[in-house]
Coordinates of C-alpha atoms in Angstrom, one line a residue:
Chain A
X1 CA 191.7 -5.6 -67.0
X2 CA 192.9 -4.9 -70.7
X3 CA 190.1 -3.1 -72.8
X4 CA 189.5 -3.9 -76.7
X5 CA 192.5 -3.5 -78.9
X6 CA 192.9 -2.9 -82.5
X7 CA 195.5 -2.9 -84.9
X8 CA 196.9 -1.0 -86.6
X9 CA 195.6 2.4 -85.5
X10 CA 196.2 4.1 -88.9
X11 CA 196.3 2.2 -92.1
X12 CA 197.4 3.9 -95.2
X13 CA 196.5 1.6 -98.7
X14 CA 196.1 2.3 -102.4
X15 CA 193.1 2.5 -104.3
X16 CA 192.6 -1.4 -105.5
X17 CA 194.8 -3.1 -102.1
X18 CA 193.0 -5.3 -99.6
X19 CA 194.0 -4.9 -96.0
X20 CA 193.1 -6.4 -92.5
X21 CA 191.9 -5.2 -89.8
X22 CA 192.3 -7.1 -86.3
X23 CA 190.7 -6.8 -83.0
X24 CA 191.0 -8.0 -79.5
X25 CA 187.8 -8.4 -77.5
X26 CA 187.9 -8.3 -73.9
X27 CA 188.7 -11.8 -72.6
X28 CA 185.7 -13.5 -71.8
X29 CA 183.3 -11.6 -74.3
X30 CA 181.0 -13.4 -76.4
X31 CA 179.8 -11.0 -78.6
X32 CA 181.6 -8.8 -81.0
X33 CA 180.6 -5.8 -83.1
X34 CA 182.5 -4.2 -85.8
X35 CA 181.1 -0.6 -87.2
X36 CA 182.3 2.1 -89.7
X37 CA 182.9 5.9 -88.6
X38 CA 183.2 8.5 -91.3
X39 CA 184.6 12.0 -91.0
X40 CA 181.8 13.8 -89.2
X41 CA 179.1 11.0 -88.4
X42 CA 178.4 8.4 -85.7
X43 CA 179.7 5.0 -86.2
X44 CA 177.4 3.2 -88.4
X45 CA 177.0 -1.0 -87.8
X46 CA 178.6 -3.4 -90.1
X47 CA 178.3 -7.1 -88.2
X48 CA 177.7 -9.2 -85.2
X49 CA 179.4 -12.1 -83.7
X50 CA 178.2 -14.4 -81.2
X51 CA 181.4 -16.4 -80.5
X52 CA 182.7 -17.8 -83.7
X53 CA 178.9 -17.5 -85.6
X54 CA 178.2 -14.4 -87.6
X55 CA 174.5 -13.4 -86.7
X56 CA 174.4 -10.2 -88.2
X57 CA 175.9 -9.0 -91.5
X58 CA 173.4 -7.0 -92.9
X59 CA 175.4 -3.8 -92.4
X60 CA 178.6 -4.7 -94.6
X61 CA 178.4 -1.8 -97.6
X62 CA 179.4 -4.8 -100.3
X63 CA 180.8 -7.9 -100.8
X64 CA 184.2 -6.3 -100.7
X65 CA 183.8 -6.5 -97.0
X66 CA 184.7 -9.7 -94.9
X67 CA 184.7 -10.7 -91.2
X68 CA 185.8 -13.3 -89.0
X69 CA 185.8 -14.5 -85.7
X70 CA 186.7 -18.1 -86.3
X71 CA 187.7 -19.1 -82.7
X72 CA 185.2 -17.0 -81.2
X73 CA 187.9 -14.5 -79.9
X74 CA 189.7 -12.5 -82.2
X75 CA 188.0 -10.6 -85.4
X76 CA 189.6 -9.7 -88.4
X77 CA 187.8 -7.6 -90.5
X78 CA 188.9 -7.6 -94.1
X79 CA 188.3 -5.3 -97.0
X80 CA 189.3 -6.7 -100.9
X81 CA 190.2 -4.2 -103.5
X82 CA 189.7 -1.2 -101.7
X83 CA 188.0 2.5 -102.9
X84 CA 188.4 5.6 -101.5
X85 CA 184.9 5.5 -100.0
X86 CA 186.0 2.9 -97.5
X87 CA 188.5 5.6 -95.8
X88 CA 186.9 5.8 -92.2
X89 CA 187.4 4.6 -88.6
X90 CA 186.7 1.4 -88.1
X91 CA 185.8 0.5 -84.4
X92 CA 185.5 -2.7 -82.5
X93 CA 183.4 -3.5 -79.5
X94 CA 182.5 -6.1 -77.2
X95 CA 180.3 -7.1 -74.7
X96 CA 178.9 -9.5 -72.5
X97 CA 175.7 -11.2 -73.5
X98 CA 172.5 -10.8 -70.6
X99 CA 170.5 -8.0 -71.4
X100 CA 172.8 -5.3 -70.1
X101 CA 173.3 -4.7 -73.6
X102 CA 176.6 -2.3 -72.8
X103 CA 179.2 -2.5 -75.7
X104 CA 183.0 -1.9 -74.8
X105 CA 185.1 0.0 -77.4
X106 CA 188.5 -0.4 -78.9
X107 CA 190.3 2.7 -80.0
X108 CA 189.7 1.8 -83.6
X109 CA 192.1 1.5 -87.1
X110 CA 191.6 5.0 -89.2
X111 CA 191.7 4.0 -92.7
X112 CA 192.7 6.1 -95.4
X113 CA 192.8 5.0 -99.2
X114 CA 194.9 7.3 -101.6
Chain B
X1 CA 163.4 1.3 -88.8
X2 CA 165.1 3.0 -86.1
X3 CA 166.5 6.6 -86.1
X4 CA 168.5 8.8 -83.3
X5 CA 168.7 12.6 -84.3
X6 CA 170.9 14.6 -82.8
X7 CA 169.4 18.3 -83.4
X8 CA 172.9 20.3 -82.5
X9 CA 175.9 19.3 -84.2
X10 CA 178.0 21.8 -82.0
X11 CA 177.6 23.1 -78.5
X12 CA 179.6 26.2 -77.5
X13 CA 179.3 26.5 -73.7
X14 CA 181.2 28.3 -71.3
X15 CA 183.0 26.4 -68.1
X16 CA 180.7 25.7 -65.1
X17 CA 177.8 26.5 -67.2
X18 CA 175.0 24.0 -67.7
X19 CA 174.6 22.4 -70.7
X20 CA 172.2 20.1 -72.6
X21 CA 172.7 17.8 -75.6
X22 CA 169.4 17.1 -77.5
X23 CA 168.6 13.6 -78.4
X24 CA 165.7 12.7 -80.1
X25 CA 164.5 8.5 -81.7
X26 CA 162.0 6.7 -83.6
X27 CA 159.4 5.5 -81.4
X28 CA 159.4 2.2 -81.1
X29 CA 157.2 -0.6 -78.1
X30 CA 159.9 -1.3 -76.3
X31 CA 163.7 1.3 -76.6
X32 CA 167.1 1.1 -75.0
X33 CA 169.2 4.1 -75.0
X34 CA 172.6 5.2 -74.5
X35 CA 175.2 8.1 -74.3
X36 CA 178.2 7.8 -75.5
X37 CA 181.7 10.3 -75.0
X38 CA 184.1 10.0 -78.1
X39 CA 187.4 12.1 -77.1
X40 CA 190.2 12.5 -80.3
X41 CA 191.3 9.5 -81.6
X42 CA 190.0 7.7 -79.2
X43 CA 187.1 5.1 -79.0
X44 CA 183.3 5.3 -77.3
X45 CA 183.1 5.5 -74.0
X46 CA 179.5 4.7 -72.5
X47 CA 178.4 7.9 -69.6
X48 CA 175.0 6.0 -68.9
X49 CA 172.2 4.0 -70.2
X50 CA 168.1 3.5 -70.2
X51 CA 167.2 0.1 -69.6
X52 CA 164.3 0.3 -67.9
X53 CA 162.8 2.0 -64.4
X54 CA 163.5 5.2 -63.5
X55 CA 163.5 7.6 -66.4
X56 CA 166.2 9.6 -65.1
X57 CA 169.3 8.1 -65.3
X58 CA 172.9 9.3 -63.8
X59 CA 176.1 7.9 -65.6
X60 CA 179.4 8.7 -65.0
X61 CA 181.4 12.3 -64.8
X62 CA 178.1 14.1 -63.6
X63 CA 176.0 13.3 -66.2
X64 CA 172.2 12.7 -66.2
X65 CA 169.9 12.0 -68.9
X66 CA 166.1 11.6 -68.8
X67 CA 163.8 9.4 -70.5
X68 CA 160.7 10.9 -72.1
X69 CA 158.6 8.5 -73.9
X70 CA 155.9 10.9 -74.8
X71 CA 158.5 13.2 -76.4
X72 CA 160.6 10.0 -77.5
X73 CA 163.5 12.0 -76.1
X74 CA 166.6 11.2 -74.2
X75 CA 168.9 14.2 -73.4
X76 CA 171.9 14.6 -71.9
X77 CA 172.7 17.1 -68.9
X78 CA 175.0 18.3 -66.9
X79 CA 174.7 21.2 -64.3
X80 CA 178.4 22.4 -64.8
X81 CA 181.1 22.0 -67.0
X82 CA 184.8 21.6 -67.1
X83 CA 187.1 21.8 -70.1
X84 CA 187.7 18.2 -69.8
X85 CA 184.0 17.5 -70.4
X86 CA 185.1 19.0 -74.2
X87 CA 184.6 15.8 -77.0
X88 CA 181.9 14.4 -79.2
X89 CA 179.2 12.9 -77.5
X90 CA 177.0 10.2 -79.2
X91 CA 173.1 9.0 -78.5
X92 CA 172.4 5.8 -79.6
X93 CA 169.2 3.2 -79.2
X94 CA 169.6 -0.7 -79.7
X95 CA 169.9 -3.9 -78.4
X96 CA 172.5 -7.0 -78.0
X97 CA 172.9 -7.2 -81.3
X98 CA 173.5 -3.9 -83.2
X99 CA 173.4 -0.1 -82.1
X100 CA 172.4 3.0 -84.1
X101 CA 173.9 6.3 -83.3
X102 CA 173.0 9.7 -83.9
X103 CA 175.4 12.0 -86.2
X104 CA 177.0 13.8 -83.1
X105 CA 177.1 16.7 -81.0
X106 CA 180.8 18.3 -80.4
X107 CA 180.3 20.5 -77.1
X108 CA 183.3 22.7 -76.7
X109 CA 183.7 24.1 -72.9
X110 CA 185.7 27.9 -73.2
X111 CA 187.3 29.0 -70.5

Protein backbone atom coordinates (compact mmCIF):
# COMPACT_ATOMS: atom_id res chain seq x y z
CA UNK A 1 0.00 0.00 0.00
CA UNK A 2 0.89 3.79 -0.31
CA UNK A 3 3.56 4.89 2.31
CA UNK A 4 3.54 8.54 3.95
CA UNK A 5 3.53 11.42 1.61
CA UNK A 6 4.54 14.99 1.94
CA UNK A 7 4.32 17.99 0.15
CA UNK A 8 6.02 19.83 -1.33
CA UNK A 9 9.42 18.21 -1.26
CA UNK A 10 11.41 21.44 -1.46
CA UNK A 11 10.06 24.70 -0.25
CA UNK A 12 11.91 27.87 -1.01
CA UNK A 13 10.39 31.17 1.35
CA UNK A 14 11.70 34.54 2.39
CA UNK A 15 12.83 35.54 5.62
CA UNK A 16 9.38 36.80 7.41
CA UNK A 17 6.81 34.31 4.99
CA UNK A 18 4.74 31.58 6.67
CA UNK A 19 4.38 28.39 4.73
CA UNK A 20 2.58 24.94 5.14
CA UNK A 21 3.62 21.86 5.26
CA UNK A 22 1.22 18.76 4.58
CA UNK A 23 1.44 15.14 5.21
CA UNK A 24 -0.38 12.04 4.39
CA UNK A 25 -0.22 9.19 6.96
CA UNK A 26 -0.77 5.78 5.96
CA UNK A 27 -4.46 5.02 5.82
CA UNK A 28 -5.48 3.63 8.97
CA UNK A 29 -2.68 5.19 11.27
CA UNK A 30 -3.59 6.70 14.42
CA UNK A 31 -0.65 8.34 15.43
CA UNK A 32 1.36 10.92 13.70
CA UNK A 33 4.80 12.39 14.39
CA UNK A 34 6.28 15.42 12.84
CA UNK A 35 10.29 16.08 13.50
CA UNK A 36 12.93 18.59 12.21
CA UNK A 37 16.26 17.38 10.38
CA UNK A 38 19.08 19.92 10.08
CA UNK A 39 22.08 19.69 7.75
CA UNK A 40 24.23 17.06 9.51
CA UNK A 41 22.07 15.82 12.50
CA UNK A 42 19.33 13.22 13.27
CA UNK A 43 15.82 14.28 13.07
CA UNK A 44 14.91 15.99 16.25
CA UNK A 45 10.87 15.55 17.57
CA UNK A 46 8.59 18.46 17.25
CA UNK A 47 4.77 16.79 18.07
CA UNK A 48 2.50 14.00 18.44
CA UNK A 49 -0.94 13.22 17.32
CA UNK A 50 -3.20 10.63 18.40
CA UNK A 51 -5.98 11.01 15.83
CA UNK A 52 -7.19 14.53 15.74
CA UNK A 53 -5.67 15.32 19.64
CA UNK A 54 -2.28 16.79 20.02
CA UNK A 55 -0.52 14.84 22.97
CA UNK A 56 2.73 16.01 22.54
CA UNK A 57 4.03 19.44 21.63
CA UNK A 58 6.80 20.02 23.77
CA UNK A 59 9.29 19.81 20.93
CA UNK A 60 7.94 22.83 18.71
CA UNK A 61 11.30 25.47 18.89
CA UNK A 62 8.56 28.51 19.37
CA UNK A 63 5.28 29.65 19.07
CA UNK A 64 5.96 30.34 15.38
CA UNK A 65 5.41 26.72 14.92
CA UNK A 66 1.74 25.16 14.43
CA UNK A 67 0.27 21.71 13.77
CA UNK A 68 -2.78 20.09 12.95
CA UNK A 69 -4.48 17.07 12.49
CA UNK A 70 -8.09 18.12 12.70
CA UNK A 71 -9.77 15.01 11.18
CA UNK A 72 -7.32 12.79 12.57
CA UNK A 73 -5.77 12.03 9.04
CA UNK A 74 -4.00 14.61 7.41
CA UNK A 75 -1.26 17.04 9.25
CA UNK A 76 -0.35 20.28 8.29
CA UNK A 77 2.43 21.62 9.88
CA UNK A 78 2.71 25.42 9.75
CA UNK A 79 5.42 27.79 10.44
CA UNK A 80 4.45 31.97 10.79
CA UNK A 81 6.99 34.52 9.95
CA UNK A 82 9.76 32.36 9.09
CA UNK A 83 13.84 32.79 10.07
CA UNK A 84 16.60 31.30 8.52
CA UNK A 85 17.09 28.89 11.39
CA UNK A 86 13.90 27.06 10.49
CA UNK A 87 15.67 25.89 7.01
CA UNK A 88 15.73 21.99 7.64
CA UNK A 89 13.95 18.79 6.56
CA UNK A 90 10.96 18.36 7.97
CA UNK A 91 9.81 14.63 8.16
CA UNK A 92 6.46 12.99 8.83
CA UNK A 93 5.81 9.62 10.24
CA UNK A 94 3.17 7.38 11.22
CA UNK A 95 2.32 4.40 12.91
CA UNK A 96 0.02 2.07 14.38
CA UNK A 97 -0.65 2.35 18.05
CA UNK A 98 0.01 -1.35 20.20
CA UNK A 99 3.38 -1.38 21.51
CA UNK A 100 5.24 -2.17 18.36
CA UNK A 101 6.13 1.26 18.59
CA UNK A 102 7.58 1.16 14.68
CA UNK A 103 7.16 4.66 13.02
CA UNK A 104 6.74 4.85 9.09
CA UNK A 105 8.44 7.79 7.22
CA UNK A 106 7.48 10.15 4.50
CA UNK A 107 10.20 11.39 2.26
CA UNK A 108 9.92 14.79 3.95
CA UNK A 109 9.66 18.83 2.67
CA UNK A 110 13.44 20.48 2.65
CA UNK A 111 12.90 23.89 3.71
CA UNK A 112 15.15 26.59 2.88
CA UNK A 113 14.58 30.36 3.94
CA UNK A 114 16.67 33.03 1.99
CA UNK B 1 16.45 12.66 29.86
CA UNK B 2 17.29 10.39 27.15
CA UNK B 3 20.44 10.55 24.98
CA UNK B 4 21.73 8.16 21.79
CA UNK B 5 25.48 8.91 20.86
CA UNK B 6 26.66 7.87 17.87
CA UNK B 7 30.57 7.81 18.40
CA UNK B 8 31.52 7.71 14.42
CA UNK B 9 30.15 10.23 12.28
CA UNK B 10 31.69 8.49 9.09
CA UNK B 11 32.59 4.97 8.34
CA UNK B 12 34.88 4.24 5.35
CA UNK B 13 34.73 0.52 4.68
CA UNK B 14 35.66 -1.42 1.83
CA UNK B 15 32.94 -3.83 -0.09
CA UNK B 16 32.35 -7.27 1.49
CA UNK B 17 34.13 -6.09 4.53
CA UNK B 18 32.51 -6.25 7.91
CA UNK B 19 31.49 -3.35 9.42
CA UNK B 20 30.12 -1.96 12.71
CA UNK B 21 28.18 1.20 13.61
CA UNK B 22 28.57 2.20 17.36
CA UNK B 23 25.56 3.19 19.20
CA UNK B 24 25.67 4.09 22.63
CA UNK B 25 22.16 5.56 25.23
CA UNK B 26 21.29 6.91 28.48
CA UNK B 27 20.40 4.12 30.70
CA UNK B 28 17.15 4.10 31.53
CA UNK B 29 14.57 0.93 33.56
CA UNK B 30 13.01 -0.08 30.85
CA UNK B 31 14.64 1.04 26.64
CA UNK B 32 13.43 0.45 23.18
CA UNK B 33 15.76 0.79 20.34
CA UNK B 34 15.97 1.18 16.77
CA UNK B 35 18.07 1.41 13.54
CA UNK B 36 17.30 3.47 11.08
CA UNK B 37 18.75 3.71 7.10
CA UNK B 38 18.38 7.38 5.62
CA UNK B 39 19.42 7.09 1.75
CA UNK B 40 19.67 10.93 -0.18
CA UNK B 41 16.72 12.69 -0.03
CA UNK B 42 14.89 10.15 1.08
CA UNK B 43 13.05 9.43 4.39
CA UNK B 44 13.97 6.74 7.46
CA UNK B 45 13.72 3.49 6.80
CA UNK B 46 13.54 1.19 9.98
CA UNK B 47 16.44 -2.22 9.46
CA UNK B 48 15.39 -3.62 12.99
CA UNK B 49 14.32 -2.94 16.45
CA UNK B 50 14.76 -4.09 20.38
CA UNK B 51 11.59 -4.58 22.00
CA UNK B 52 12.26 -7.07 24.24
CA UNK B 53 13.75 -10.90 24.34
CA UNK B 54 16.52 -11.86 22.61
CA UNK B 55 19.22 -9.25 22.65
CA UNK B 56 20.35 -9.96 19.36
CA UNK B 57 18.14 -8.76 16.85
CA UNK B 58 18.26 -9.33 12.89
CA UNK B 59 16.47 -6.64 10.69
CA UNK B 60 16.36 -6.40 7.25
CA UNK B 61 19.25 -6.33 4.34
CA UNK B 62 21.65 -8.57 6.65
CA UNK B 63 21.71 -6.49 9.45
CA UNK B 64 22.07 -7.48 13.11
CA UNK B 65 22.32 -5.49 16.18
CA UNK B 66 22.85 -6.54 19.76
CA UNK B 67 21.47 -5.36 22.90
CA UNK B 68 23.89 -4.86 25.80
CA UNK B 69 22.39 -3.45 28.78
CA UNK B 70 25.47 -3.57 30.89
CA UNK B 71 27.30 -1.48 28.28
CA UNK B 72 23.90 0.38 27.47
CA UNK B 73 24.92 -0.26 23.82
CA UNK B 74 23.10 -1.30 20.75
CA UNK B 75 25.33 -1.65 17.53
CA UNK B 76 24.81 -2.32 14.29
CA UNK B 77 26.60 -5.16 12.18
CA UNK B 78 26.89 -6.47 9.18
CA UNK B 79 29.32 -9.34 8.14
CA UNK B 80 29.73 -7.94 4.42
CA UNK B 81 28.98 -5.06 2.53
CA UNK B 82 27.75 -3.88 -0.77
CA UNK B 83 27.83 -0.48 -2.24
CA UNK B 84 24.21 -0.23 -1.94
CA UNK B 85 24.44 -0.61 1.86
CA UNK B 86 26.24 3.15 1.40
CA UNK B 87 23.63 5.96 3.41
CA UNK B 88 23.31 7.47 6.78
CA UNK B 89 22.19 5.24 9.29
CA UNK B 90 20.40 6.41 12.51
CA UNK B 91 20.05 4.80 16.28
CA UNK B 92 17.39 5.93 18.07
CA UNK B 93 15.53 4.94 21.62
CA UNK B 94 11.80 5.79 22.42
CA UNK B 95 8.41 4.87 22.68
CA UNK B 96 4.75 5.48 20.98
CA UNK B 97 4.96 8.72 21.49
CA UNK B 98 8.26 10.49 20.54
CA UNK B 99 11.77 9.08 19.28
CA UNK B 100 15.32 10.49 19.91
CA UNK B 101 18.02 9.88 17.37
CA UNK B 102 21.58 9.92 17.51
CA UNK B 103 23.51 12.57 15.19
CA UNK B 104 24.43 9.93 12.51
CA UNK B 105 26.93 7.73 11.10
CA UNK B 106 27.46 8.05 7.06
CA UNK B 107 29.24 4.53 6.15
CA UNK B 108 30.59 4.73 2.67
CA UNK B 109 31.21 1.16 1.00
CA UNK B 110 34.44 1.68 -1.83
CA UNK B 111 34.76 -0.57 -4.23
Amino acid sequence: GAGVSQSPRYKVAKRGQDVALRCDPISGHVSLFWYQQALGQGPEFLTYFQNEAQLDKSGLPSDRFFAERPEGSVSTLKIQRTQQEDSAVYLCASSWTGGEYEQYFGPGTRLTVT
Amino acid sequence: AQSVTQLDSQVPVFEEAPVELRCNYSSSVSVYLFWYVQYPNQGLQLLLKYLSGSTLVKGINGFEAEFNKSQTSFHLRKPSVHISDTAEYFCARGSARQLTFGSGTQLTVLP
